[in-house]
PDB file of C-alpha atoms in Angstrom:
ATOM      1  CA  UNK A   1    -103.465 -63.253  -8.104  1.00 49.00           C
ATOM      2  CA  UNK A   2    -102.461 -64.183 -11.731  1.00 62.00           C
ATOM      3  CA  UNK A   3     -99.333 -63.343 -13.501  1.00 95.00           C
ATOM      4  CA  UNK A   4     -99.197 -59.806 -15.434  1.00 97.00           C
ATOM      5  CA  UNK A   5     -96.058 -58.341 -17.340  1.00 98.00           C
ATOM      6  CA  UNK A   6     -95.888 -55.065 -19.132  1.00 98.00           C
ATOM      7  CA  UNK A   7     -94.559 -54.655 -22.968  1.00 98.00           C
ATOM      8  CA  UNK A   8     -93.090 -51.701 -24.442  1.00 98.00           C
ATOM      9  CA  UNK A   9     -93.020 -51.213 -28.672  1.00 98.00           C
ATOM     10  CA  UNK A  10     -91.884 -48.184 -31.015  1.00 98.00           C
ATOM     11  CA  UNK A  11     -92.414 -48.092 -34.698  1.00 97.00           C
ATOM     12  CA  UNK A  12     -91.247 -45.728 -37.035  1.00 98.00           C
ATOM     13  CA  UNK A  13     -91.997 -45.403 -40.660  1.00 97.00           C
ATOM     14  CA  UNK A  14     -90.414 -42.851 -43.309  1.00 97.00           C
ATOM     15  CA  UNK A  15     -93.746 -41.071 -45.345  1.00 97.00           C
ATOM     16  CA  UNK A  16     -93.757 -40.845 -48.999  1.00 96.00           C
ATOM     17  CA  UNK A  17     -96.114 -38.869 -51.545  1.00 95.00           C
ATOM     18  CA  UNK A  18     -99.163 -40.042 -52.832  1.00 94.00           C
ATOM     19  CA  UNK A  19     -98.586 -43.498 -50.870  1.00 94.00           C
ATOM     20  CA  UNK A  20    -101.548 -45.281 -48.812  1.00 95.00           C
ATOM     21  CA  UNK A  21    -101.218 -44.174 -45.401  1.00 97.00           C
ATOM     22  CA  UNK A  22    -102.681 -47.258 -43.289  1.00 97.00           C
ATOM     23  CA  UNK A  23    -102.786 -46.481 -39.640  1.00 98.00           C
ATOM     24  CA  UNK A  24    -104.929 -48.733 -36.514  1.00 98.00           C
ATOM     25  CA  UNK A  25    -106.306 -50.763 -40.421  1.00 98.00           C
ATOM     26  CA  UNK A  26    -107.921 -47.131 -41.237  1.00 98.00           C
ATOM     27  CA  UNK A  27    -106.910 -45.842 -44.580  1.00 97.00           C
ATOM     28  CA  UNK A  28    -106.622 -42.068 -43.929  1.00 97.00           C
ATOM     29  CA  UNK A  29    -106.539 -39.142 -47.030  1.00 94.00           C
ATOM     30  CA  UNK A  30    -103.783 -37.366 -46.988  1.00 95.00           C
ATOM     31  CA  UNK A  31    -101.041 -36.529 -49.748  1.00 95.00           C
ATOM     32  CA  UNK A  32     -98.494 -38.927 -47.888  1.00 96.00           C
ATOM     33  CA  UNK A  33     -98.287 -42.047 -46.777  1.00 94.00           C
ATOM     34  CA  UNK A  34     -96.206 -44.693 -44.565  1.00 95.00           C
ATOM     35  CA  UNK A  35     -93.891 -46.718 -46.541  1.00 94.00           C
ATOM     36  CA  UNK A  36     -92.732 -49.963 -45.707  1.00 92.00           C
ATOM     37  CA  UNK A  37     -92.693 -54.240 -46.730  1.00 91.00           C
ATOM     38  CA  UNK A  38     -96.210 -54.747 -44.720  1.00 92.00           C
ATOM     39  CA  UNK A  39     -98.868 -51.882 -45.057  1.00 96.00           C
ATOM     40  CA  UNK A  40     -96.449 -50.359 -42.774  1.00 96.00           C
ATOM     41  CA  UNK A  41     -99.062 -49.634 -40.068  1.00 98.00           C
ATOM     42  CA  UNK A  42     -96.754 -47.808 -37.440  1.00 98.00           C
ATOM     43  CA  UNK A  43     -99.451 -48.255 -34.688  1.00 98.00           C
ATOM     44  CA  UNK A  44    -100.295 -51.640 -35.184  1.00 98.00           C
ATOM     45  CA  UNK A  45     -96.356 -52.867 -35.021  1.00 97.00           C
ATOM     46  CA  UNK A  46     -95.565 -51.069 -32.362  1.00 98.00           C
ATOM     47  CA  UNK A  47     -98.911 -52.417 -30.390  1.00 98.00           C
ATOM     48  CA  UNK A  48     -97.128 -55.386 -31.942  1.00 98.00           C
ATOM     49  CA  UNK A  49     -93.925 -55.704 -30.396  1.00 98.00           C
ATOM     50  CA  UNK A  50     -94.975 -54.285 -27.110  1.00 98.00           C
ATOM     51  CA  UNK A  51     -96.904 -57.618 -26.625  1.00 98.00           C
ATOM     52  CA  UNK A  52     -94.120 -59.744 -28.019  1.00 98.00           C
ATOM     53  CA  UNK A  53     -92.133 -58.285 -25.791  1.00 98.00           C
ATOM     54  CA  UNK A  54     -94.360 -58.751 -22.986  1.00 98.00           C
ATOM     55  CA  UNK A  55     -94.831 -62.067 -23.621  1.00 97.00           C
ATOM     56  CA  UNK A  56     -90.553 -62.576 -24.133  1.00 97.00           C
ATOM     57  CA  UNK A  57     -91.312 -63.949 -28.216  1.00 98.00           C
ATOM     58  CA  UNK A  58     -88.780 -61.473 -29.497  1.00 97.00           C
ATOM     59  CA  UNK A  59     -90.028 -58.551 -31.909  1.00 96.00           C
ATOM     60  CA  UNK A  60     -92.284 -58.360 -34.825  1.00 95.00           C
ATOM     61  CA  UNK A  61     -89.132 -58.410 -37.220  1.00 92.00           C
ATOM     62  CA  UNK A  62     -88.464 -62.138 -35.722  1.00 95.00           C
ATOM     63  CA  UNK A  63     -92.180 -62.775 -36.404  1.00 94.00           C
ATOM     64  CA  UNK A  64     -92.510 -61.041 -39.909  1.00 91.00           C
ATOM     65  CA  UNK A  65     -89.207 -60.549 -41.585  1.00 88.00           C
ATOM     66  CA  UNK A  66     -89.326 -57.451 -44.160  1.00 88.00           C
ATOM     67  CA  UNK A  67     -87.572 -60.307 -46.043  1.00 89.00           C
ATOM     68  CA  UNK A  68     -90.379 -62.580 -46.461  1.00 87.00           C
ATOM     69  CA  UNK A  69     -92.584 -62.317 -49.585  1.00 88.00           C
ATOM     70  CA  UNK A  70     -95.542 -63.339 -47.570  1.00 87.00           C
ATOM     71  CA  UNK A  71     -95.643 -60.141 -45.778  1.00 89.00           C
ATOM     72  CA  UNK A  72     -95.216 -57.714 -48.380  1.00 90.00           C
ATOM     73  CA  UNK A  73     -98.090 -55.424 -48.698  1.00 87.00           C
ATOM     74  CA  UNK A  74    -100.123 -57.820 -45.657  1.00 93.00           C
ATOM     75  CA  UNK A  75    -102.796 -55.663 -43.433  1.00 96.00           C
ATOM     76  CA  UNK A  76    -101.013 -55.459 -39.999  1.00 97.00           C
ATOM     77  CA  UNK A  77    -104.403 -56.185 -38.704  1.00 98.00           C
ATOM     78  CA  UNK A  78    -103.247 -60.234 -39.550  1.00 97.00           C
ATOM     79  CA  UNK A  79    -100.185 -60.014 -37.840  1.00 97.00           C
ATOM     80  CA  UNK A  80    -101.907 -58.840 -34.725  1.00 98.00           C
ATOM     81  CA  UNK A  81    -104.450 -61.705 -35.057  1.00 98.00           C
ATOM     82  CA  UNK A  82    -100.996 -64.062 -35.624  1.00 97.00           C
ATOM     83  CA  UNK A  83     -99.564 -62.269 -32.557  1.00 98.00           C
ATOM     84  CA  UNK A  84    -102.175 -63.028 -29.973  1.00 98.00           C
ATOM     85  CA  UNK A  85    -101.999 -66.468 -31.231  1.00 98.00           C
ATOM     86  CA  UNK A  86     -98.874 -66.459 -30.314  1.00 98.00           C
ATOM     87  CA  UNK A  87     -99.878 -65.173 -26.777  1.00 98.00           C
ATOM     88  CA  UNK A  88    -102.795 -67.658 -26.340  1.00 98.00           C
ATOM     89  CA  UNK A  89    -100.309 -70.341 -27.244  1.00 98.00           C
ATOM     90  CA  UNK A  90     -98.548 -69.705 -24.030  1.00 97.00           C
ATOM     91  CA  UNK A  91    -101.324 -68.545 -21.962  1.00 98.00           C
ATOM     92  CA  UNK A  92    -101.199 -65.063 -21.912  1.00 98.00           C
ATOM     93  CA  UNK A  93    -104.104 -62.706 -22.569  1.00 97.00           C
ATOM     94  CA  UNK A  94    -104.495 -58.894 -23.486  1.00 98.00           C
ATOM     95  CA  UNK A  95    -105.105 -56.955 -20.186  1.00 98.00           C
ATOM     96  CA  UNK A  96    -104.870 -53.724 -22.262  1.00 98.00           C
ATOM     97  CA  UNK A  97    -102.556 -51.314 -24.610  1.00 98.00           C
ATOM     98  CA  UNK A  98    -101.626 -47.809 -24.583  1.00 98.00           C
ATOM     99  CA  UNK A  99    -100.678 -46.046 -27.754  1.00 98.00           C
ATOM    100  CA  UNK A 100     -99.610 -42.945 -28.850  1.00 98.00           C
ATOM    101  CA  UNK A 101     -98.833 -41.798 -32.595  1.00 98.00           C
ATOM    102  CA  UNK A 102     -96.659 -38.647 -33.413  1.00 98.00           C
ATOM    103  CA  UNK A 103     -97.290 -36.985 -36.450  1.00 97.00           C
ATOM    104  CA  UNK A 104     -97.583 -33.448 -37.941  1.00 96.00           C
ATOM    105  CA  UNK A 105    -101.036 -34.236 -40.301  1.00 95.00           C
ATOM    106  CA  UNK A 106    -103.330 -35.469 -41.022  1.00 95.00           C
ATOM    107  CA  UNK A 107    -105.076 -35.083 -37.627  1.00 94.00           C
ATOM    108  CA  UNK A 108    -106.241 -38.613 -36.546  1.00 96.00           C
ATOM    109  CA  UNK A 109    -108.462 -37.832 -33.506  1.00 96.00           C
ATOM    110  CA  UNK A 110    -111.496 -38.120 -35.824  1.00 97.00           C
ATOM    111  CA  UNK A 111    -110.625 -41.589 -37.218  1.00 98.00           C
ATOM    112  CA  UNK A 112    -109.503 -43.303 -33.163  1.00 98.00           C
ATOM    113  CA  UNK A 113    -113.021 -44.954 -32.974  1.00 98.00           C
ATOM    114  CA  UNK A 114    -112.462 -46.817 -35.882  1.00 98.00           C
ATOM    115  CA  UNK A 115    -108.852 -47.623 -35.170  1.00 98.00           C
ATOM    116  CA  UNK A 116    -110.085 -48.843 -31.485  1.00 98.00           C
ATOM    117  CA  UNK A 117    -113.076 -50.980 -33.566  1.00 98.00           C
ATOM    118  CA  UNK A 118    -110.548 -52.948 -35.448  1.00 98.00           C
ATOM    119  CA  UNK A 119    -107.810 -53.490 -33.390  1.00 98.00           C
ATOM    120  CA  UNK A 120    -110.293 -54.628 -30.809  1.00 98.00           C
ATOM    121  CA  UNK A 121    -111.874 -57.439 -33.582  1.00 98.00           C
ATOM    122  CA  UNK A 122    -108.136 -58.373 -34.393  1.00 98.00           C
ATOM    123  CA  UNK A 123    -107.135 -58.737 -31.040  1.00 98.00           C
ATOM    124  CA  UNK A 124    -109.965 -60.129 -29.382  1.00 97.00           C
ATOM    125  CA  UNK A 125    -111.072 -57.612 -26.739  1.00 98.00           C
ATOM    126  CA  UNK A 126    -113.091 -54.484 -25.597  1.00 98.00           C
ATOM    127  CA  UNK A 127    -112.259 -51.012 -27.305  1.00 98.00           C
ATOM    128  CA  UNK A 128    -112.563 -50.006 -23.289  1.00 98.00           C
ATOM    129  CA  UNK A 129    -109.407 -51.810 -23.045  1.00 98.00           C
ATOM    130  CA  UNK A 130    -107.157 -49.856 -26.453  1.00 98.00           C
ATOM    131  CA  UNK A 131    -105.895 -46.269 -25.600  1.00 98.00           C
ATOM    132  CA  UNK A 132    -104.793 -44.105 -28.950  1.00 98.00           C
ATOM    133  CA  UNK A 133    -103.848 -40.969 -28.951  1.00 98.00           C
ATOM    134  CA  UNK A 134    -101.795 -38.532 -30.679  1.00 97.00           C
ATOM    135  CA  UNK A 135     -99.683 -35.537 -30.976  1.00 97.00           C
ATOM    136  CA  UNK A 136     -97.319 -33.453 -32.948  1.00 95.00           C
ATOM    137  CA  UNK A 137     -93.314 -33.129 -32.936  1.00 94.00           C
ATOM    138  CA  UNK A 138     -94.454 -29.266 -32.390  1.00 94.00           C
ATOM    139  CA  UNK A 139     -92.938 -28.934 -36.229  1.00 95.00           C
ATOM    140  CA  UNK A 140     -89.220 -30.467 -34.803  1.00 96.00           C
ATOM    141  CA  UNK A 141     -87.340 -33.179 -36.454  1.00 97.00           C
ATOM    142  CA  UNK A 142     -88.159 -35.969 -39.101  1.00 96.00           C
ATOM    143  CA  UNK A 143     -91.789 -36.341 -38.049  1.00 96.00           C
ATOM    144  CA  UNK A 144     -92.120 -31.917 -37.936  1.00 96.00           C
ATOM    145  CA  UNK A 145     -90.368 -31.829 -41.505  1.00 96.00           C
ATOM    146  CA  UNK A 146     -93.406 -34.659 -42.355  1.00 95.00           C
ATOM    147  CA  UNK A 147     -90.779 -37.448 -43.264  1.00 97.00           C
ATOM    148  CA  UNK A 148     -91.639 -39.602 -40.837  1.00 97.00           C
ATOM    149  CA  UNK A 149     -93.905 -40.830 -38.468  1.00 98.00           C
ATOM    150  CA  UNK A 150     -93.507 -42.683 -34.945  1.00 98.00           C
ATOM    151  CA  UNK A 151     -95.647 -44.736 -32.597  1.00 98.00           C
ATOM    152  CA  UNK A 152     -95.559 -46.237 -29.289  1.00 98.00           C
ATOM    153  CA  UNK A 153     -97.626 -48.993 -27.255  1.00 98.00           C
ATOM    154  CA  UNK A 154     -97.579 -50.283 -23.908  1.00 98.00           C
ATOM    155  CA  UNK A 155     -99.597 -53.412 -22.575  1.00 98.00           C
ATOM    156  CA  UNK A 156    -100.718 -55.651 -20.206  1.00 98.00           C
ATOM    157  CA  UNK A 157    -100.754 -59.078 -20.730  1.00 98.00           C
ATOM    158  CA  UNK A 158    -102.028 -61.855 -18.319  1.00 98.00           C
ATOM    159  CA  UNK A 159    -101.675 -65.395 -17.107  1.00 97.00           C
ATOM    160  CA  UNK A 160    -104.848 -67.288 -18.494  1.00 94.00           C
TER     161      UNK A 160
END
């Protein structure tokens, strides 16, 4: 049997008014937005570093310093596409990811399909194999009070 190892990522983005809100590459309406250096996709960086991890290449901040011009304002859909490079380079493949985004509004079970669509193209494999869901903070906290917003991913990877 082939080698498999598990990843773990969080992300966690502060919302501000009338900003984009980018999440799995879908641009959803809503008054807020995440705000951060890339498009500040919370789901896509945390399905990020959970396959860094898995693969021991550090964390997307290694990868894509918030320092780095070349990032600012980049789809996270790219640095997905870089990351399983990066994977490939050493032999590993997707197996497949777990996700789950917390979040008062907008509601995003109407927009999953397409999230599952493009991270699928960007990461080269089935939407049977990308998990996404969601739920509230049940009005608690940061992500309650609408501030924020948090995501996590877990993954498989494999030994090609």
């Amino acid at each position: 049997m082939g080698r498999i190892k598990v990843g773990f990522g969080f992300d966690v983005h502060q919302l501000k008014h009338q900003h984009p809100f980018i999440l799995g590459g879908v641009d959803l309406e809503h008054t807020s937005g995440a705000f951060g250096h890339s498009d500040a996709d919370v789901l896509l960086h945390a399905i990020c570093d959970a396959l860094l991890g898995a693969a021991n290449l550090r964390d997307i901040g290694f990868h894509f310093s918030n320092k780095d011009e070349r990032w600012k304002g980049i789809s996270s859909l790219v640095l997905l596409q870089h990351v399983v490079k990066l994977l490939a380079e050493k032999n590993w493949q997707i197996g497949n990811i777990d996700a789950m985004v917390c979040l008062e509004a907008p509601k995003i079970n109407p927009h999953i399909p397409a999230m599952k669509t493009n991270i699928a193209l960007a990461a080269g494999i089935t939407e049977d194999d990308i998990s996404i869901k969601a739920t509230t903070n049940e009005q608690l906290g940061f992500i309650g009070r609408e501030e924020g917003v948090v995501a996590y991913a877990v993954c498989l990877i494999e030994k090609i």
